[in-house]
Coordinates of C-alpha atoms and ligand atoms in Angstrom, one line a residue:
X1 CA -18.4 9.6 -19.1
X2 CA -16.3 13.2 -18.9
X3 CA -16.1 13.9 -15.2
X4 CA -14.2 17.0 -15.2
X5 CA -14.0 19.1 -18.7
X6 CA -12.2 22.0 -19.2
X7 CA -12.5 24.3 -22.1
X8 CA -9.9 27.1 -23.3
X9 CA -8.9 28.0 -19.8
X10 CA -6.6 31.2 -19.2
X11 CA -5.7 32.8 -16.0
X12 CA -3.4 35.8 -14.9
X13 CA -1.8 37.2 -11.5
X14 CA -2.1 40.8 -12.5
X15 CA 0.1 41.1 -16.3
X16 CA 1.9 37.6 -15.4
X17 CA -0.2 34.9 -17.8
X18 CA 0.3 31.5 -15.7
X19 CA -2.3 29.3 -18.0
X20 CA -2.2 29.5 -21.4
X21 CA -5.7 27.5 -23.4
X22 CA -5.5 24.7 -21.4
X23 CA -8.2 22.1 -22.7
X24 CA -8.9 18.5 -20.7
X25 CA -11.5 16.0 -20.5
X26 CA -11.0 14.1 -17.5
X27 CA -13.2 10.8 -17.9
X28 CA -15.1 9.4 -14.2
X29 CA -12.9 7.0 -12.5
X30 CA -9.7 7.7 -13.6
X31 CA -6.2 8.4 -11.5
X32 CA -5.0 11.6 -14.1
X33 CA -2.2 13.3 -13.6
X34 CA -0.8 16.7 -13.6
X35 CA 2.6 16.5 -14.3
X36 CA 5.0 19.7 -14.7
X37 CA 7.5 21.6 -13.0
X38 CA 7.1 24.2 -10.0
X39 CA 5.8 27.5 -11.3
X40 CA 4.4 25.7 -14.3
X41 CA 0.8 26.6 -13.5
X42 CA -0.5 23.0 -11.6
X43 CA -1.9 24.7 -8.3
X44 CA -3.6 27.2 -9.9
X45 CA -4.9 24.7 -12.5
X46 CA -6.4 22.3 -9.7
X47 CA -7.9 25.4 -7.9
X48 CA -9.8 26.4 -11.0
X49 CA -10.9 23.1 -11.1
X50 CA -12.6 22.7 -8.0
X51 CA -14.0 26.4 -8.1
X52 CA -11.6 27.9 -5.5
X53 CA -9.9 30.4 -8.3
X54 CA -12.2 31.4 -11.0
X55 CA -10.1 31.9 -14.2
X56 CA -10.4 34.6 -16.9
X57 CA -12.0 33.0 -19.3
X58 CA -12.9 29.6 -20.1
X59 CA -15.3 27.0 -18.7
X60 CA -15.3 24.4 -16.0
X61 CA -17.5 21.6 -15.8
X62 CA -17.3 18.7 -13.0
X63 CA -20.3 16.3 -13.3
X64 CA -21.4 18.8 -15.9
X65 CA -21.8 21.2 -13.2
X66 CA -20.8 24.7 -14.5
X67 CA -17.8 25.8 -11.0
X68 CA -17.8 27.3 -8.9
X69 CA -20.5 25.5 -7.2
X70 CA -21.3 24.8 -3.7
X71 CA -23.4 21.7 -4.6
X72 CA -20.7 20.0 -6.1
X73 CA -17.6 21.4 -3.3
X74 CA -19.7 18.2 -1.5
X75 CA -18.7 15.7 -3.9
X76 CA -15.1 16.6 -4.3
X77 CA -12.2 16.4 -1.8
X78 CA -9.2 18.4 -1.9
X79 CA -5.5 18.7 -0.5
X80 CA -3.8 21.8 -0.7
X81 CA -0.5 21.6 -1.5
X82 CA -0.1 23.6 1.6
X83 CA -1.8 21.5 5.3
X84 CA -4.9 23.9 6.1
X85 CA -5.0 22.3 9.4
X86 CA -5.8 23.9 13.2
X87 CA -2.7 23.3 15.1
X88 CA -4.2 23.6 18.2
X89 CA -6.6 20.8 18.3
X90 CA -6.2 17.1 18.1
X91 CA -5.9 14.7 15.0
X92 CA -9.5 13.6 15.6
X93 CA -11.0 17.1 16.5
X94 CA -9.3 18.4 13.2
X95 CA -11.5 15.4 11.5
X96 CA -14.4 16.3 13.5
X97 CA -14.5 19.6 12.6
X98 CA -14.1 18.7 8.8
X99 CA -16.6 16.1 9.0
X100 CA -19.6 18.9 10.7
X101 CA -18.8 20.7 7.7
X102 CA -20.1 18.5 5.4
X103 CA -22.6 18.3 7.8
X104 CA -21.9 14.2 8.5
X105 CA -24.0 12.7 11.8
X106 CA -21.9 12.6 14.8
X107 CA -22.4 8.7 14.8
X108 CA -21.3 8.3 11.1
X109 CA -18.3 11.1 12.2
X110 CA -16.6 8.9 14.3
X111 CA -16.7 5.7 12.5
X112 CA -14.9 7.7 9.2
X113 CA -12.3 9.5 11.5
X114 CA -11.5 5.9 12.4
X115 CA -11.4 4.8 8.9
X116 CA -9.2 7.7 7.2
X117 CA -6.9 7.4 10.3
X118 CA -6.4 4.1 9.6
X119 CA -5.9 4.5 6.0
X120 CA -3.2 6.8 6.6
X121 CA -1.7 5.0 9.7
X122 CA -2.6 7.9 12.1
X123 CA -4.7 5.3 14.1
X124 CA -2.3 5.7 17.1
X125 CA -1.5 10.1 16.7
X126 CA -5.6 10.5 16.6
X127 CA -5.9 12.3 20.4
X128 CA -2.2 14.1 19.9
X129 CA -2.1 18.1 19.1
X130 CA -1.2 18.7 15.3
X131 CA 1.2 21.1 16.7
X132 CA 3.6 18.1 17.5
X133 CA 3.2 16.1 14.4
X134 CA 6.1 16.1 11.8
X135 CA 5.4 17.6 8.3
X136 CA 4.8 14.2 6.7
X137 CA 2.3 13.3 9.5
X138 CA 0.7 16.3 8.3
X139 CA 1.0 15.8 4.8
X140 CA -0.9 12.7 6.1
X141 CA -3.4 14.5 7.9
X142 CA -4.9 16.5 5.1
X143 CA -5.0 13.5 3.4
X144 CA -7.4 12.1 5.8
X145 CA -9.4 15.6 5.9
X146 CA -9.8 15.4 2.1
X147 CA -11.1 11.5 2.3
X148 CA -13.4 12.3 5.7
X149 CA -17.0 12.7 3.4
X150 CA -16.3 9.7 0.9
X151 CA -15.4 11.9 -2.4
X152 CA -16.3 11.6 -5.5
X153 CA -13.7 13.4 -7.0
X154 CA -10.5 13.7 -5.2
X155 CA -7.8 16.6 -5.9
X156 CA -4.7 15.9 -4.5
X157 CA -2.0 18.9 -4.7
X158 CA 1.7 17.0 -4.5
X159 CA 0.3 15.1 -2.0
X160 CA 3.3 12.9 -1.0
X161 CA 5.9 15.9 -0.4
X162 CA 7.9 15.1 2.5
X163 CA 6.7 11.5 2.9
X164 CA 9.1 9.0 3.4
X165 CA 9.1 5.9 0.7
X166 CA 7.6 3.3 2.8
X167 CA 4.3 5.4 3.3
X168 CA 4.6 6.9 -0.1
X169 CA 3.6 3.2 -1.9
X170 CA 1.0 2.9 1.2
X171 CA -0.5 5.9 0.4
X172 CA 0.2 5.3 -3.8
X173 CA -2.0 1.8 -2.9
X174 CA -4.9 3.8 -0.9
X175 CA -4.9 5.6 -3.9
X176 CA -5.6 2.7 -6.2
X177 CA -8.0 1.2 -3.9
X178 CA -10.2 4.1 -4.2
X179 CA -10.3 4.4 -7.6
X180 CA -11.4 0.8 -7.6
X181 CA -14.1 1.7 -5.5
X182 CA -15.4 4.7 -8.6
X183 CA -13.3 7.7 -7.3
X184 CA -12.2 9.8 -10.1
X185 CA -8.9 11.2 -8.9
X186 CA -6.6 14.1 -9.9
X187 CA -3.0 14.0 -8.6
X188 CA -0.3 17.1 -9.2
X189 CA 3.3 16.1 -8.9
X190 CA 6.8 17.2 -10.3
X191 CA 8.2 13.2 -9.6
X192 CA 8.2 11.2 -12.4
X193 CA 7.8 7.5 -10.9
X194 CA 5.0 9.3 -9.1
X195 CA 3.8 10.3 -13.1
X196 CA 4.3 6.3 -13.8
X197 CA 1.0 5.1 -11.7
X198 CA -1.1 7.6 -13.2
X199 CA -3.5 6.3 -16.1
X200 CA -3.6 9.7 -18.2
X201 CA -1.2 12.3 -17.7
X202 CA -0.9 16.0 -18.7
X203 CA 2.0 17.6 -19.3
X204 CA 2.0 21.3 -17.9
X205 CA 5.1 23.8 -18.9
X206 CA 4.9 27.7 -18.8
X207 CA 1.0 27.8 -18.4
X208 CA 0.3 25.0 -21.3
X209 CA -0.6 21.7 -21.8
X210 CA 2.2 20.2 -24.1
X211 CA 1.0 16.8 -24.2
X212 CA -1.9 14.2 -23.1
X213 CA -2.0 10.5 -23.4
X214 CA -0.8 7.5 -20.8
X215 CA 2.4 7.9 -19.9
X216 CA 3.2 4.4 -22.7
X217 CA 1.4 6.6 -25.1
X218 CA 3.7 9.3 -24.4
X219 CA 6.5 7.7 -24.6
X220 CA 6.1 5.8 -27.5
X221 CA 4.5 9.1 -30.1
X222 CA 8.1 11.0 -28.8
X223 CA 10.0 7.9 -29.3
X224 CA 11.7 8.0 -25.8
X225 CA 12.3 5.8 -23.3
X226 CA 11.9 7.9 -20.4
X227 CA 8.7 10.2 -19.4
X228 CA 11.8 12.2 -18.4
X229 CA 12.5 12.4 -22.4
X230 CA 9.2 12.2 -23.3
X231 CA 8.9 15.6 -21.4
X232 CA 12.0 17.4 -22.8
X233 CA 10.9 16.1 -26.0
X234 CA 7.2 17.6 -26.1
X235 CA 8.5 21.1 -24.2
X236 CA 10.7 21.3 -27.4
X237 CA 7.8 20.8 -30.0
X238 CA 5.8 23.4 -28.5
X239 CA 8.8 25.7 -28.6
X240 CA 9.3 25.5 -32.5
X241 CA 5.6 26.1 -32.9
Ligands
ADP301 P1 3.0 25.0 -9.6 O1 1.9 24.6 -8.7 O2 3.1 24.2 -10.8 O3 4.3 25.2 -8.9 P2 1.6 27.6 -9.5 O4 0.2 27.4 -10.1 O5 1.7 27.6 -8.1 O6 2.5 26.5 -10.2 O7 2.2 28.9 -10.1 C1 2.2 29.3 -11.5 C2 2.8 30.6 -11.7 O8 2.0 31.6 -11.1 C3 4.2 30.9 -11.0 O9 4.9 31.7 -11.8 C4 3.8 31.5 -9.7 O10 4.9 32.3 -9.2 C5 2.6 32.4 -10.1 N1 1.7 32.5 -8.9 C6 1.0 31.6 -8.3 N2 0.2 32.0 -7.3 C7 0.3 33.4 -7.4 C8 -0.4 34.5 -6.8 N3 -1.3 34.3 -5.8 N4 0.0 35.7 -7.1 C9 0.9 36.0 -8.1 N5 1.5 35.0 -8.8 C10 1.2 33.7 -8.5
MG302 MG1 2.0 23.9 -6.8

């Protein structure tokens, strides 16, 4: 089933065009990638996606749900690629004060603040001030935020930027156990052994999709060994068109 379809999308900042026809299908329970480099168009493509940005022109659909939608905001959890976090309050009152968004009862609120702590090793910062937490703690932090009401659909903007390797693969294996669990997820990320775990990949340059497939399946059509190549190698084919 197509959790997330996306038909001839185009979006500009005033004259500048940043996405150029971009087409996906995004089947339920997948881990897709967006793979490109900065300025390439990936924020303002995941924004679209989950009705933050509306573009101008084309069609979103998630659950075949025309966005933006309110209804469906409830089934999908995001992380900016900037933390949207109050610095002033604690790690848990942060999650708190996600969680009475989605309007979660204060029972069930502080079982999941335990839960997404744990899962990204938090646990022991939960009653420190966000002010004092380093930028991967915070990277970790929205992380949790986005998990807190058990998504459906999970949009994760570079989410491990500034995370050290050894939470990195923690946070890479969270990641898988989720989707085992039915989570469709949607990752953004310039790093290509980031690109490497992801089932289906899409290749963003200058506002279009160049290529689609796994990244085996990209690899083998450009007859490269590397996604590195493979990228180069699709970016040139689009060029000649
Ligand atoms: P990425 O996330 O891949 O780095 P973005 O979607 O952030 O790419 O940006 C794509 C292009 O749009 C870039 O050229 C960027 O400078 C431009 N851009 C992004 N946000 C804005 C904005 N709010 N106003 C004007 N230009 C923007
Ligand atoms: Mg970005």
């Amino acid at each position: 089933m197509t959790y997330i379809e996306l038909s001839d999308i185009q979006h500009y900042y005033k004259q500048e065009q940043v996405l150029r026809n971009v087409a996906l299908e995004i089947p339920k329970g997948q881990l897709f990638g967006l793979l490109g480099p900065s300025g390439s168009g990936k924020t303002t493509l995941v924004k679209i996606m989950i009705g933050l940005l509306e573009p101008k022109k084309g069609e979103v659909l998630v659950n075949q749900v025309p966005m933006p939608s309110l209804e469906a905001m409830q089934h999908i959890g995001y992380m900016a690629q900037s933390d949207a976090l109050y610095n002033e309050l604690t790690a848990r009152e942060n999650l708190d004060f996600f969680a009475s968004l989605y309007k979660m009862k204060k029972k069930d609120r502080s079982k999941r603040i335990e839960e997404v702590a744990a899962m990204v090793d938090l646990t022991k910062h939960l009653d420190k001030t966000v002010e004092h937490f380093s930028g991967g703690m915070k990277r970790r932090m929205s992380l949790a935020v986005a998990l807190i009401h058990e998504p459906d659909l999970l949009i994760l903007d570079e989410p491990t930027v500034g995370i050290d390797p050894v939470l990195r693969d923690s946070i890479w294996s969270d990641l898988k156990k989720l989707q085992q669990q039915g989570t469709t997820i949607v990752i953004t990320t310039h790093v290509m052994d980031e690109a490497e775990k992801c089932n289906q990949l899409g290749l963003l340059r200058d506002g279009y999709i160049i290529a689609q497939g796994s990244p085996d399946e990209l690899r083998k059509q450009s007859e490269t060994s590397t996604l590195e190549a493979a990228f180069l190698y699709y970016g040139q084919q689009k060029s000649e068109v």
